[in-house]
Amino acid sequence: MPIQVPEALVASLVECHGTDGRVWAEGLPALAAATADRWGLRPDGPPAHGAVALVLPVRRADGSRAVLKLQRVDEETAGEPLALRAWGGRGAVRLLDHDPATGSMLLERLDPARSLLA
């Protein structure tokens, strides 16, 4: 799964985490490839990002659509998978899989036809 890390994400990671953020950003292509291989994912659209996470639209081995979210594990992000698992898709995106060691999360892919309220 070859990816190009958006420069805006690299800049944001450096702003938030300094040199550690840049080093982590440089490892994102390898992390994405290893995680995609482990979970049987293939790319399904251009990458997106927030302030500290890379978000990759993917297809699972069964053809279903999902999102691979890659973010550093720190005190701010460590609880996100636990919260998503607890909410179980009620008012939040569903967590499909999680790798605690890397912080990688496989998430339900949202679309404009479905509301989180439902």
Short mmCIF file of C-alpha atoms in Angstrom, two decimals:
data_model
loop_
_atom_site.label_atom_id
_atom_site.label_comp_id
_atom_site.label_asym_id
_atom_site.label_seq_id
_atom_site.Cartn_x
_atom_site.Cartn_y
_atom_site.Cartn_z
CA MET A 1 0.00 0.00 0.00
CA PRO A 2 2.24 2.84 -1.20
CA ILE A 3 1.17 6.15 0.28
CA GLN A 4 2.33 9.73 0.10
CA VAL A 5 2.14 11.43 3.50
CA PRO A 6 0.55 14.87 3.01
CA GLU A 7 3.00 17.69 3.81
CA ALA A 8 0.33 19.44 5.89
CA LEU A 9 0.19 16.39 8.17
CA VAL A 10 3.98 16.31 8.49
CA ALA A 11 3.98 20.01 9.41
CA SER A 12 1.24 19.49 12.00
CA LEU A 13 3.05 16.51 13.53
CA VAL A 14 6.27 18.51 13.76
CA GLU A 15 4.40 21.39 15.37
CA CYS A 16 2.79 19.05 17.92
CA HIS A 17 5.66 16.62 18.55
CA GLY A 18 8.86 18.18 17.18
CA THR A 19 11.49 15.84 15.79
CA ASP A 20 9.58 12.81 17.11
CA GLY A 21 6.62 13.86 14.95
CA ARG A 22 8.78 14.06 11.84
CA VAL A 23 10.34 10.66 12.53
CA TRP A 24 6.89 9.14 13.08
CA ALA A 25 5.61 10.71 9.83
CA GLU A 26 8.56 9.24 7.93
CA GLY A 27 7.56 5.78 9.19
CA LEU A 28 3.92 6.11 8.09
CA PRO A 29 4.31 4.49 4.64
CA ALA A 30 5.87 1.37 6.21
CA LEU A 31 3.27 1.29 9.00
CA ALA A 32 0.43 1.63 6.47
CA ALA A 33 1.84 -1.18 4.32
CA ALA A 34 2.41 -3.55 7.26
CA THR A 35 -1.02 -2.87 8.74
CA ALA A 36 -2.75 -3.27 5.37
CA ASP A 37 -0.99 -6.59 4.81
CA ARG A 38 -1.87 -7.85 8.30
CA TRP A 39 -5.55 -6.91 7.98
CA GLY A 40 -5.94 -7.77 4.27
CA LEU A 41 -6.67 -4.21 3.13
CA ARG A 42 -6.29 -2.53 -0.23
CA PRO A 43 -6.40 1.21 -1.01
CA ASP A 44 -9.74 2.70 -2.07
CA GLY A 45 -9.22 6.43 -2.46
CA PRO A 46 -6.88 9.27 -1.65
CA PRO A 47 -5.49 9.73 1.85
CA ALA A 48 -6.90 12.33 4.20
CA HIS A 49 -5.64 13.61 7.53
CA GLY A 50 -6.42 15.54 10.64
CA ALA A 51 -3.94 17.35 12.85
CA VAL A 52 -2.13 14.18 13.98
CA ALA A 53 -3.60 11.22 12.07
CA LEU A 54 -3.45 9.79 8.57
CA VAL A 55 -6.75 8.38 7.31
CA LEU A 56 -6.76 5.94 4.40
CA PRO A 57 -9.94 4.74 2.67
CA VAL A 58 -9.60 0.98 2.17
CA ARG A 59 -11.44 -2.14 1.10
CA ARG A 60 -11.33 -5.20 3.31
CA ALA A 61 -10.70 -8.71 1.95
CA ASP A 62 -14.48 -9.25 1.73
CA GLY A 63 -14.86 -6.06 -0.36
CA SER A 64 -16.47 -4.00 2.39
CA ARG A 65 -15.44 -0.36 2.75
CA ALA A 66 -13.50 0.84 5.80
CA VAL A 67 -10.98 3.46 6.90
CA LEU A 68 -7.51 2.82 8.25
CA LYS A 69 -6.59 5.48 10.81
CA LEU A 70 -2.94 5.76 11.79
CA GLN A 71 -1.96 7.94 14.72
CA ARG A 72 0.74 8.07 17.37
CA VAL A 73 -0.15 6.55 20.71
CA ASP A 74 0.01 9.23 23.40
CA GLU A 75 -2.08 10.40 26.35
CA GLU A 76 -4.48 12.19 24.00
CA THR A 77 -5.08 9.30 21.58
CA ALA A 78 -4.68 6.20 23.79
CA GLY A 79 -8.32 6.22 24.94
CA GLU A 80 -9.92 6.64 21.51
CA PRO A 81 -10.19 2.92 20.66
CA LEU A 82 -11.59 2.17 24.12
CA ALA A 83 -14.24 4.86 23.73
CA LEU A 84 -15.18 3.72 20.22
CA ARG A 85 -15.46 0.12 21.39
CA ALA A 86 -17.65 1.20 24.34
CA TRP A 87 -19.94 3.27 22.09
CA GLY A 88 -20.27 0.33 19.70
CA GLY A 89 -21.40 2.48 16.77
CA ARG A 90 -24.08 4.29 18.78
CA GLY A 91 -23.48 7.94 17.86
CA ALA A 92 -19.90 7.29 16.74
CA VAL A 93 -18.09 5.41 14.03
CA ARG A 94 -17.67 1.67 14.75
CA LEU A 95 -14.25 0.32 15.60
CA LEU A 96 -13.66 -2.79 13.47
CA ASP A 97 -10.12 -3.63 14.60
CA HIS A 98 -7.32 -2.09 16.64
CA ASP A 99 -3.61 -2.64 17.12
CA PRO A 100 -2.70 -1.26 20.57
CA ALA A 101 1.05 -1.42 19.86
CA THR A 102 0.88 0.99 16.90
CA GLY A 103 -2.37 2.85 17.55
CA SER A 104 -3.70 1.71 14.16
CA MET A 105 -7.47 1.51 13.95
CA LEU A 106 -9.72 0.02 11.31
CA LEU A 107 -12.94 2.01 11.32
CA GLU A 108 -16.33 1.85 9.70
CA ARG A 109 -16.35 4.15 6.67
CA LEU A 110 -19.04 6.78 6.89
CA ASP A 111 -20.95 8.14 3.94
CA PRO A 112 -23.45 10.98 3.44
CA ALA A 113 -26.40 8.56 3.26
CA ARG A 114 -26.09 7.44 6.90
CA SER A 115 -26.39 9.55 10.01
CA LEU A 116 -24.51 8.75 13.20
CA LEU A 117 -27.78 9.57 14.99
CA ALA A 118 -29.29 6.38 13.55
#
